[in-house]
Tab-separated table of C-alpha atoms in Angstrom:
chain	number	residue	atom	x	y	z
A	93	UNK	CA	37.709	-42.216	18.784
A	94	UNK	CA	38.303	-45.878	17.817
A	95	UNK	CA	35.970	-48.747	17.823
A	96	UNK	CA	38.419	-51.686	19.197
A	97	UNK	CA	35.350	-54.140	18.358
A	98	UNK	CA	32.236	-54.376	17.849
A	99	UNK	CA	31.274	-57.414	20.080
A	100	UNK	CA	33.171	-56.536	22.776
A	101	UNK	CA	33.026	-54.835	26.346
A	102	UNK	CA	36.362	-52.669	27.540
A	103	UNK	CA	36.535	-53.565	31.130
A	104	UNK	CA	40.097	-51.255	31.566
A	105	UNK	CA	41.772	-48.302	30.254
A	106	UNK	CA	45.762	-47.981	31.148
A	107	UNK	CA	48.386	-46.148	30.101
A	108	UNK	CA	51.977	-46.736	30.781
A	109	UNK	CA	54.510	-44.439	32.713
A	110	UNK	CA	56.396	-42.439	29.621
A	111	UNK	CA	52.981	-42.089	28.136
A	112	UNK	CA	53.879	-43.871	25.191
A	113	UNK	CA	51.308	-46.390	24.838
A	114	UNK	CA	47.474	-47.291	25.725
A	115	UNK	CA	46.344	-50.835	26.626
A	116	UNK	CA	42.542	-52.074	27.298
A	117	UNK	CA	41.569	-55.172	28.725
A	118	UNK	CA	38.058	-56.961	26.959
A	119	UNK	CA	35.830	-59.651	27.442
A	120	UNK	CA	37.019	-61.561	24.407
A	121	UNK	CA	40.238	-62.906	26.194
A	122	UNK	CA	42.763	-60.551	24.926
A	123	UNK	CA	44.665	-56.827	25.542
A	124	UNK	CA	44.799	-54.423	22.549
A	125	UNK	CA	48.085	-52.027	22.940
A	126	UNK	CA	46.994	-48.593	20.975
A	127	UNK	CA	49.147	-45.206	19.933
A	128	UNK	CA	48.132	-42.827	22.694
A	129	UNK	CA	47.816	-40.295	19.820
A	130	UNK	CA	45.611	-41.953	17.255
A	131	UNK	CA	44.219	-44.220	19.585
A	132	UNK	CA	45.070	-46.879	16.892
A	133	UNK	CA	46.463	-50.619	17.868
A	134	UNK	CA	49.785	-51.555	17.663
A	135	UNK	CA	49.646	-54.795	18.690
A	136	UNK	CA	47.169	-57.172	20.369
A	137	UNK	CA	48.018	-59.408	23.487
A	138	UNK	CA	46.542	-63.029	23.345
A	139	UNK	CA	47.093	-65.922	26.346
A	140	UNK	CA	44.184	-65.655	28.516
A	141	UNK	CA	41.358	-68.135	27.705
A	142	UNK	CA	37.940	-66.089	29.330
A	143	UNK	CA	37.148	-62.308	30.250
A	144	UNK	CA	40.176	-60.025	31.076
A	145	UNK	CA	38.873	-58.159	33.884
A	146	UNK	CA	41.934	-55.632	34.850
A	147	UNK	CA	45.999	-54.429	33.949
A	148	UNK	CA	47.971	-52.499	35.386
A	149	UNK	CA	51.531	-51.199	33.688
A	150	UNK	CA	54.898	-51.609	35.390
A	151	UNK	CA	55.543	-48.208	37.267
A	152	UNK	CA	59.152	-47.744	35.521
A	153	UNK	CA	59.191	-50.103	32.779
A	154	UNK	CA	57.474	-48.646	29.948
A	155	UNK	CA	57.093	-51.589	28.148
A	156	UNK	CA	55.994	-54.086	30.919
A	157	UNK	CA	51.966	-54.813	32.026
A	158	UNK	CA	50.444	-57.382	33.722
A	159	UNK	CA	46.473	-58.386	33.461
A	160	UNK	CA	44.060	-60.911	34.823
A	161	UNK	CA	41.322	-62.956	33.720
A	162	UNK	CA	38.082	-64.836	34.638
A	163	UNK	CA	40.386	-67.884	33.444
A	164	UNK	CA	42.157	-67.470	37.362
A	165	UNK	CA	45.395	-66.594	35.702
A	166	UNK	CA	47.805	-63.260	35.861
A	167	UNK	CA	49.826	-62.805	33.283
A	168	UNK	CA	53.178	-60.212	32.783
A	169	UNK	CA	53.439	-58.887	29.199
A	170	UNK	CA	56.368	-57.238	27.140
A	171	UNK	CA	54.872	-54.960	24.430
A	172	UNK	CA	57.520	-55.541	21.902
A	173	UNK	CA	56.718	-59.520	22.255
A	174	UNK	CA	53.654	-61.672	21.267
A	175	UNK	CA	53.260	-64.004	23.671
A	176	UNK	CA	53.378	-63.613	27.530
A	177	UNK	CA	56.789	-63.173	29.414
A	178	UNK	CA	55.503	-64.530	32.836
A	179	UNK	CA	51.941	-66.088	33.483
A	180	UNK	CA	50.739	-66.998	36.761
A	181	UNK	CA	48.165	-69.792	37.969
A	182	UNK	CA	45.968	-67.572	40.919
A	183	UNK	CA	43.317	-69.752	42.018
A	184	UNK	CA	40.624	-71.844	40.759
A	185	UNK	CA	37.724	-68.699	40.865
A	186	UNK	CA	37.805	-65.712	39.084
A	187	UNK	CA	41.058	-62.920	39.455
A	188	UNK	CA	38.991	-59.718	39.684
A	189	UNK	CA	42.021	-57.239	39.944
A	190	UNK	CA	45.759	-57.141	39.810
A	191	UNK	CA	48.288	-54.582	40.515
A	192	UNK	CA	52.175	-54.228	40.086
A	193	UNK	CA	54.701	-52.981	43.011
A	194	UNK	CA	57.649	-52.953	45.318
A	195	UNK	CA	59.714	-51.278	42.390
A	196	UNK	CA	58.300	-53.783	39.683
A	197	UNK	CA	59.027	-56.955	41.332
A	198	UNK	CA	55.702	-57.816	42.851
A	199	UNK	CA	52.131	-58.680	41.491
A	200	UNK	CA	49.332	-58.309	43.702
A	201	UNK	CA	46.171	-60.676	42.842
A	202	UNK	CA	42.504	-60.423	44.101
A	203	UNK	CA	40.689	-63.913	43.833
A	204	UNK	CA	37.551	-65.005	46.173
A	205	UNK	CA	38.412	-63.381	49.497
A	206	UNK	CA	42.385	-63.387	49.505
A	207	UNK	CA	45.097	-61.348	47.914
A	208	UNK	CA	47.891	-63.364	46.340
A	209	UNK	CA	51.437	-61.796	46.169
A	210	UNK	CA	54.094	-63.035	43.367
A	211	UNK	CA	57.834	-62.377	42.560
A	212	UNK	CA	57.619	-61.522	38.777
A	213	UNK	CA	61.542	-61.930	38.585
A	214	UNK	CA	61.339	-65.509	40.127
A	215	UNK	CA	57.799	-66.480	39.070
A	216	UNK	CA	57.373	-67.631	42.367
A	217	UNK	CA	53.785	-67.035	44.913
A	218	UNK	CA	55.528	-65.465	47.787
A	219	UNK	CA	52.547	-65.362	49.863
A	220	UNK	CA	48.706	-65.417	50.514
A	221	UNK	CA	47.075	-62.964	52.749
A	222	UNK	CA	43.917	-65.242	53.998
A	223	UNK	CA	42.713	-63.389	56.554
A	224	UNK	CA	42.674	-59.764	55.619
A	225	UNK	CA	39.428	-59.610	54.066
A	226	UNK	CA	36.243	-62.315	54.686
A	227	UNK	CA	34.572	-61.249	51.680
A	228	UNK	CA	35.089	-61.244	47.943
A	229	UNK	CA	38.417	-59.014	46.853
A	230	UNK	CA	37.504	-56.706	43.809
A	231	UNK	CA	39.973	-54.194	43.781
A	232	UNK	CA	43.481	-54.369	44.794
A	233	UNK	CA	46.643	-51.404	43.932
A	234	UNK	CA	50.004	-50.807	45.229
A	235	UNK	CA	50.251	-47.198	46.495
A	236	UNK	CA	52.245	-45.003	43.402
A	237	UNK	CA	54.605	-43.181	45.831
A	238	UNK	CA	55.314	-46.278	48.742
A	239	UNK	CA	55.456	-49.110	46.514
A	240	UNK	CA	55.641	-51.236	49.819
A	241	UNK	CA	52.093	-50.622	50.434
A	242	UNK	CA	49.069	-53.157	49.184
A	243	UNK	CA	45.526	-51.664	49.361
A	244	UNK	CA	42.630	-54.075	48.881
A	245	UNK	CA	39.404	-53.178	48.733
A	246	UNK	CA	36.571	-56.079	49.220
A	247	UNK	CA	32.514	-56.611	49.760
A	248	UNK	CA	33.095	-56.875	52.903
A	249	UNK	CA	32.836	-53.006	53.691
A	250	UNK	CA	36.533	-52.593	54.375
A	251	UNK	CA	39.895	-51.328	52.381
A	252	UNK	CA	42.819	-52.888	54.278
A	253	UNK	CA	46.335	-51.661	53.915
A	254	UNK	CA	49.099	-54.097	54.212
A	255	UNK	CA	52.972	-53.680	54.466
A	256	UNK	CA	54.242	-56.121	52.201
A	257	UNK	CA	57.973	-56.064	53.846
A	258	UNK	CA	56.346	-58.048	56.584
A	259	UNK	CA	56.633	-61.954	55.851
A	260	UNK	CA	53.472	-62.413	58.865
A	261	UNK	CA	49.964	-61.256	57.616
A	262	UNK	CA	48.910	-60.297	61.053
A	263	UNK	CA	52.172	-57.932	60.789
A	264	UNK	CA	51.447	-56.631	57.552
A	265	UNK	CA	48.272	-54.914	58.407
A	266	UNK	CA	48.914	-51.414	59.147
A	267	UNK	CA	45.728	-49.792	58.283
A	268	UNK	CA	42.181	-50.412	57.936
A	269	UNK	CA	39.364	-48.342	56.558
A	270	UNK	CA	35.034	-48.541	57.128
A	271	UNK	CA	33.433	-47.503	53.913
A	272	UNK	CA	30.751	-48.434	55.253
A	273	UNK	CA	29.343	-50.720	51.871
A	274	UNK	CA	30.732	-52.510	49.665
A	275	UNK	CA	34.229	-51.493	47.626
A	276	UNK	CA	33.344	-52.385	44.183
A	277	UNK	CA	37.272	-49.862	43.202
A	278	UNK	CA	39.075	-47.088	44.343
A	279	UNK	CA	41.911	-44.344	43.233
A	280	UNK	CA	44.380	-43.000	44.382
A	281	UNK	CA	44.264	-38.965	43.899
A	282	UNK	CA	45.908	-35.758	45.158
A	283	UNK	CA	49.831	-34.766	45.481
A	284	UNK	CA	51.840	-38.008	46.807
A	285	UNK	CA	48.868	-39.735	46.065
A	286	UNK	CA	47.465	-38.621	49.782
A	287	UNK	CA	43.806	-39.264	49.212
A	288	UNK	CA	41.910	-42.384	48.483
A	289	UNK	CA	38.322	-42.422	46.337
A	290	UNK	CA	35.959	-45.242	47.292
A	291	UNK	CA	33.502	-46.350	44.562
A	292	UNK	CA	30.887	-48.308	46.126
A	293	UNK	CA	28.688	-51.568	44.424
A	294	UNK	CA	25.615	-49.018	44.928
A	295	UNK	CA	27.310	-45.879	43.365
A	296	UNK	CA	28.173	-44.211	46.423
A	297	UNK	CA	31.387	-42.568	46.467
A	298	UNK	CA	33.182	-41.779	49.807
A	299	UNK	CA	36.733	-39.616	49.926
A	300	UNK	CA	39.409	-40.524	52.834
A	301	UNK	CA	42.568	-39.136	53.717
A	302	UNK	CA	45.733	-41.107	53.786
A	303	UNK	CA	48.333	-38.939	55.169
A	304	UNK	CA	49.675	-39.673	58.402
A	305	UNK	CA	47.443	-37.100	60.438
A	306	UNK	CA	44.310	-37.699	58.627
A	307	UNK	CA	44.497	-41.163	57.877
A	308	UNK	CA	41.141	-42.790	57.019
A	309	UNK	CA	39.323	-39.243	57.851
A	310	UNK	CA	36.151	-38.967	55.529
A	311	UNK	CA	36.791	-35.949	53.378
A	312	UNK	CA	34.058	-35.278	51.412
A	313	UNK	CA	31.283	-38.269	49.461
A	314	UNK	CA	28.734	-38.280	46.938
A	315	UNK	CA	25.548	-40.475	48.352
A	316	UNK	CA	22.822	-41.044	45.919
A	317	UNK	CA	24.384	-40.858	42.572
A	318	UNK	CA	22.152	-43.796	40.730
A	319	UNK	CA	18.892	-41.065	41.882
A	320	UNK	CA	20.621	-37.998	40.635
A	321	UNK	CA	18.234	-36.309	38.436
A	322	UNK	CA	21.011	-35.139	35.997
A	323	UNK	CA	21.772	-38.488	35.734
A	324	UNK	CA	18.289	-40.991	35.507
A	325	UNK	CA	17.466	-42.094	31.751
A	326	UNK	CA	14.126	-43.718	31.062
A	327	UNK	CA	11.614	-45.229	33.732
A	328	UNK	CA	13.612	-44.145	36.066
A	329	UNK	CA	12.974	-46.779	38.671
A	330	UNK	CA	14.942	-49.103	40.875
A	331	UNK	CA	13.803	-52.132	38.713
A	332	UNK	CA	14.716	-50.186	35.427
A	333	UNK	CA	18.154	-51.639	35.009
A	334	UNK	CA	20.533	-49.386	33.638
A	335	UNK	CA	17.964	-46.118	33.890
A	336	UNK	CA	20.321	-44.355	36.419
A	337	UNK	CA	23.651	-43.075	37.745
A	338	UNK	CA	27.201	-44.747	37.953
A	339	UNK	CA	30.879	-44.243	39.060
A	340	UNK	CA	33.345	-44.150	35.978
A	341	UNK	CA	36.465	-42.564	38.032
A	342	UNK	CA	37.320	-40.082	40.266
A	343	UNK	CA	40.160	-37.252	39.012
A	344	UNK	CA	42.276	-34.844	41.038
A	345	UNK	CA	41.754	-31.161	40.153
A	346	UNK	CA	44.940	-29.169	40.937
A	347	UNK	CA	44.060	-25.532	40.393
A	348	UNK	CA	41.015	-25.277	42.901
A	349	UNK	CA	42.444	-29.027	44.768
A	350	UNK	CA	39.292	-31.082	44.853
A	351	UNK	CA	37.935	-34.103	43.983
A	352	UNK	CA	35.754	-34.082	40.171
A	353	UNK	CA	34.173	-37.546	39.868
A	354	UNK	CA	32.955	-38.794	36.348
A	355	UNK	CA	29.342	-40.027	36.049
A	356	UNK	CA	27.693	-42.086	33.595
A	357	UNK	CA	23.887	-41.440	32.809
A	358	UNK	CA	21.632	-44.615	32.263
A	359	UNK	CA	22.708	-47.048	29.070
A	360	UNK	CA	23.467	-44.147	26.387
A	361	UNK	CA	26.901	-43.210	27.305
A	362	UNK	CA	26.068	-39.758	28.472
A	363	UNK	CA	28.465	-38.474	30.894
A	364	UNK	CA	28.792	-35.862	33.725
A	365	UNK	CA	31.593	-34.365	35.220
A	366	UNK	CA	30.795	-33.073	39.146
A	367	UNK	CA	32.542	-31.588	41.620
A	368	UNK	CA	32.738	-33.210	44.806
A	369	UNK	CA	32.610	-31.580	48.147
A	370	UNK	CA	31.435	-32.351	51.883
A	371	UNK	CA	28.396	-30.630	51.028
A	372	UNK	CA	26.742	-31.269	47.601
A	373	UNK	CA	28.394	-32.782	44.089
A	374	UNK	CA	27.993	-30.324	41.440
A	375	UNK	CA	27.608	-30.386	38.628
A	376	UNK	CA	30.944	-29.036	35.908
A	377	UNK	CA	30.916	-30.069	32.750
A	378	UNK	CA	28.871	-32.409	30.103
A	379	UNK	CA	30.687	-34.539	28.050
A	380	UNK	CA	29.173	-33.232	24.839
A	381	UNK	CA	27.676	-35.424	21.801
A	382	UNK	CA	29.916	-35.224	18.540
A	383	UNK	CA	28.991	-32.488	15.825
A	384	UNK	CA	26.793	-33.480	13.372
A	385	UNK	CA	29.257	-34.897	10.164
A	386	UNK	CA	32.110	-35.233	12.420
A	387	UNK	CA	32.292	-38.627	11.800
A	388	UNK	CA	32.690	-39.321	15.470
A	389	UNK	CA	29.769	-41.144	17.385
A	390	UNK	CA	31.060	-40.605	21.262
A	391	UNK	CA	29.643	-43.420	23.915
A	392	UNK	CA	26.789	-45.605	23.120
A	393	UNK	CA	26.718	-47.882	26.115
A	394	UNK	CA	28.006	-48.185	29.603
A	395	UNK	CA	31.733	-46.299	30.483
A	396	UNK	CA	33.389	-48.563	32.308
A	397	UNK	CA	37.382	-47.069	32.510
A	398	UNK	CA	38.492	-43.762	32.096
A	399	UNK	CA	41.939	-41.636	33.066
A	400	UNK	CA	43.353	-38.611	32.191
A	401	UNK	CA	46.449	-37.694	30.089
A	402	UNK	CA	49.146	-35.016	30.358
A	403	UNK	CA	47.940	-31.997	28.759
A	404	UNK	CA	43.873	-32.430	30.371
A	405	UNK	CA	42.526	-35.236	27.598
A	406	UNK	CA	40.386	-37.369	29.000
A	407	UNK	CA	40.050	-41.263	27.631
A	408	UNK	CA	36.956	-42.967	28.027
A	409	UNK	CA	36.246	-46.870	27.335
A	410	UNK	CA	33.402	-49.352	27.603
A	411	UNK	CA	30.563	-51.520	26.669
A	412	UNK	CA	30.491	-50.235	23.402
A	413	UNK	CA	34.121	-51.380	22.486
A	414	UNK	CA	35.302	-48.037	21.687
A	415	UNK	CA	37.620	-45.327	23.457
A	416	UNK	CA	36.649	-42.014	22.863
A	417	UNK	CA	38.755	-38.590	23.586
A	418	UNK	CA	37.781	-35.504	24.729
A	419	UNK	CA	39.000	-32.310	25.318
A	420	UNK	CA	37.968	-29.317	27.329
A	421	UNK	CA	36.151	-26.778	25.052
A	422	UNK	CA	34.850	-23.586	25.379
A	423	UNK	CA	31.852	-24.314	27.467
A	424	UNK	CA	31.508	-27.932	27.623
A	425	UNK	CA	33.675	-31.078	26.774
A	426	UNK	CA	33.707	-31.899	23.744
A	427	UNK	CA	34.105	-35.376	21.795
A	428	UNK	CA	37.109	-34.422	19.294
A	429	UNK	CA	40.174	-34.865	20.300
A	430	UNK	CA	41.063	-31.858	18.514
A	431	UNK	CA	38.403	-30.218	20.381
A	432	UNK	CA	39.201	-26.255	20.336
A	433	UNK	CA	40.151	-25.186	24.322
A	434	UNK	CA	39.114	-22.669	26.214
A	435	UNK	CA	41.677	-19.375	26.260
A	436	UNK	CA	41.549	-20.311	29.882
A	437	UNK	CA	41.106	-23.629	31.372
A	438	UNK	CA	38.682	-24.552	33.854
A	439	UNK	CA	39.890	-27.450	35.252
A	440	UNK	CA	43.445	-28.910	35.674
A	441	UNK	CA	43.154	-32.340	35.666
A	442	UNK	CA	45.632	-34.055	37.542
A	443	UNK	CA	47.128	-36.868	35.085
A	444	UNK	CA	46.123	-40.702	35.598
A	445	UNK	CA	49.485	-41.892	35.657
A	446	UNK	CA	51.473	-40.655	39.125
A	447	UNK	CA	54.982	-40.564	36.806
A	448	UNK	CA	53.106	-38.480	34.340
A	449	UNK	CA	52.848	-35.261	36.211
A	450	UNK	CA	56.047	-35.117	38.612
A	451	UNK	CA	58.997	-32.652	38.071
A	452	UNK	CA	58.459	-28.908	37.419
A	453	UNK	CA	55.145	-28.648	39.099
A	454	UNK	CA	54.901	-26.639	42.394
A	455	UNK	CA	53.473	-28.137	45.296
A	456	UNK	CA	50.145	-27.956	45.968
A	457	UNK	CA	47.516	-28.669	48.752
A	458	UNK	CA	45.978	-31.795	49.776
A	459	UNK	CA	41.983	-32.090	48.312
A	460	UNK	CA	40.358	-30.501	51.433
C-alpha cells in the first residue's frame, strides 16, 4: 500500500494501456503518476486549480492521459513532461467526467447536462451535444473496442449512446438505455466489452447487454445494496450517513463469465466482493484486514476507484488517500500484495484495462 496523502480524497484509479504506470486523480488539484509495482510516485501532475474529479489514459499512447476538474477545465498530459500538453476551457460549472476516443484524437467532457467533444490534435471544441441528456452528465466513456461510440450516463435515468462520426446530434444518437434511476457511473465488462454495469446514485446496480441482439436487455442487478446486512456498519439507519452499502466497481469474471461487483461496508473501508446474478448477489470473497505487524493498514475510509491488473491484483483507492493491493489468498483476499495464492484460483478477473488482456486468450462467452 501507499499513503499518496494524508489530507486528501482519491476520486480515480487508472492505469495506462502497456501497464506501465498508475495515475490517481485527488481533491487537492493535482494527478500523482505511481510505479504499478511499488505503487510509489514518479511524478506528480499540477495545472488544475480545484478538485480533479476523473482521467482517463490514451487507449494506445502509453504515456498520454487526460483529467478534469471542478475548475471546468480538461486537461491532456504527457507523463515524461511537467506541465500540461493540451488544456481545455469546458464550461463555466463543474466537468464531472472525461473520456478519450476515436483512436486518441477525441476528448469527451461531461459538464451540467451536455457532453462536449474536442480534437486533442487541433485543440479545437468540435461539438456540443445539448440535447442528449436534460439532466446533469456524471459519467461519460468511449466504448474500448468501437472507439466511434460515446456513452453518457446522466441523472436523468438514461445512458445515451452517440455515434460521434455524425456531425448532427439528432443523427448521432443510436441507442438509448432506461436504468430506471439515476447513473451516478458505469463499466464496460465482458469479451469486446459487450456488457454495460450501471451504478446507480442509490447503490443499485443494473447489468445490460450491448451486443447487437441483446442490446439494452437487463441481464442480471443488485437492488438494495446500501440495506445489505453484510454490508450495514453502525446505526444502521437511513439517516446514519455512511452506516451502509456502496458501489466501488463492477469486474468481469472469465472462468465462470459473470458479473462480481465490489462493495464497500459503511465508513471503515471494509470491502465485499459478490457475485452478481438475475437472482441474488452473493457473497465471494472479503477483502481481509492486514496481519498484525505487517506494517500495512488496508482502507480506513470510503473506496472510491478500484480496477484490476493482469495477473488478478486488485487496486483499491479513496478517502483515505491511500491505494492498497490485494491479492487472492487461500480463502479470502488478502491486503499484501505479496499475498500467498491459492494453488487454484477462484476467480479470473478480467483486467481493467481492455488492451491488457487481448492476444492469446480463447474466446469466451458473454456474462449471461
Amino acid at each position: 500500500e501507499f499513503q499518496v496523502g494524508e489530507d486528501l480524497y482519491i476520486f480515480r484509479l487508472g492505469c495506462n494501456c502497456d501497464g506501465s504506470a498508475l495515475a490517481v486523480a485527488t481533491s487537492e488539484h493535482a494527478l500523482c503518476v505511481l510505479d504499478p509495482a511499488t505503487l510509489r510516485p514518479i511524478r506528480k501532475l499540477e495545472g488544475h486549480t480545484d478538485v480533479v474529479e476523473d482521467l482517463g489514459f490514451f487507449q494506445s499512447e502509453p504515456s498520454c492521459l487526460a483529467s478534469c476538474s471542478h475548475d471546468g477545465s480538461a486537461r491532456v498530459w504527457d507523463l515524461r513532461a511537467a506541465e500540461a500538453a493540451r488544456c481545455f476551457a469546458v464550461s463555466s460549472n463543474e466537468v464531472y467526467s472525461c473520456s478519450v476516443g476515436r483512436s486518441d484524437s477525441a476528448l469527451a467532457c461531461a459538464a451540467s447536462e451536455k457532453v462536449h467533444l474536442f480534437d486533442v490534435g487541433q485543440g479545437k471544441r468540435m461539438r456540443v451535444y445539448k440535447d442528449s441528456h436534460t439532466d446533469v452528465v456524471n459519467h461519460v466513456r468511449f466504448h474500448p473496442v468501437d472507439s466511434t461510440q460515446l456513452y453518457s450516463g446522466a441523472e436523468d435515468n438514461l445512458v445515451v449512446v452517440l455515434n460521434t462520426d455524425e456531425t448532427r446530434e439528432d443523427d448521432a444518437m443510436v441507442g438509448c438505455i432506461p436504468n430506471d434511476e439515476c447513473v451516478r457511473s458505469f463499466t464496460f465488462v465482458g469479451p469486446d466489452r459487450n456488457t454495460l454495469c450501471c451504478s446507480s446514485t442509490t447503490e443499485d446496480v443494473r447489468i445490460w447487454g450491448l451486443g447487437t441482439e441483446d442490446f439494452g436487455s437487463l441481464r442480471a442487478q443488485f437492488l438494495g445494496l446500501r440495506n445489505h446486512p453484510l454490508l450495514m456498519r453502525g446505526g444502521g439507519g437511513d439517516d446514519d450517513e455512511g452506516s451502509g452499502g456502496y458501489v466501488v466497481e463492477t469486474f468481469y469474471d472469465q472462468p465462470s463469465g459473470e458479473v462480481f461487483l465490489l462493495a464497500g461496508a459503511g465508513q471503515a473501508g471494509d470491502l465485499v466482493l459478490f457475485r452478481v446474478t438475475m437472482g441474488e448477489a452473493l457473497p465471494a470473497a472479503v477483502f481481509a484486514p492486514p496481519a498484525p505487524g505487517s506494517g500495512l493498514r488496508g482502507h480506513e475510509g470510503i473506496v472510491r476507484s478500484a480496477l484490476c491488473l493482469p495477473g488478478g491484483r486488485v487496486l483499491t483507492a479513496g478517502e483515505d488517500g491511500r491505494i492498497c493491493a490485494w491479492q487472492e489468498g487461500e480463502a479470502i483476499s488478502g491486503a499484501s500484495e505479496g499475498g500467498a495464492a491459492s494453488e487454484q484460483s477462484r476467480f479470473g478477473l478480467e483486467p481493467t484495462v481492455y488492451r491488457a488482456q487481448r492476444g492469446g486468450t480463447a474466446a469466451r462467452a458473454s456474462p449471461y
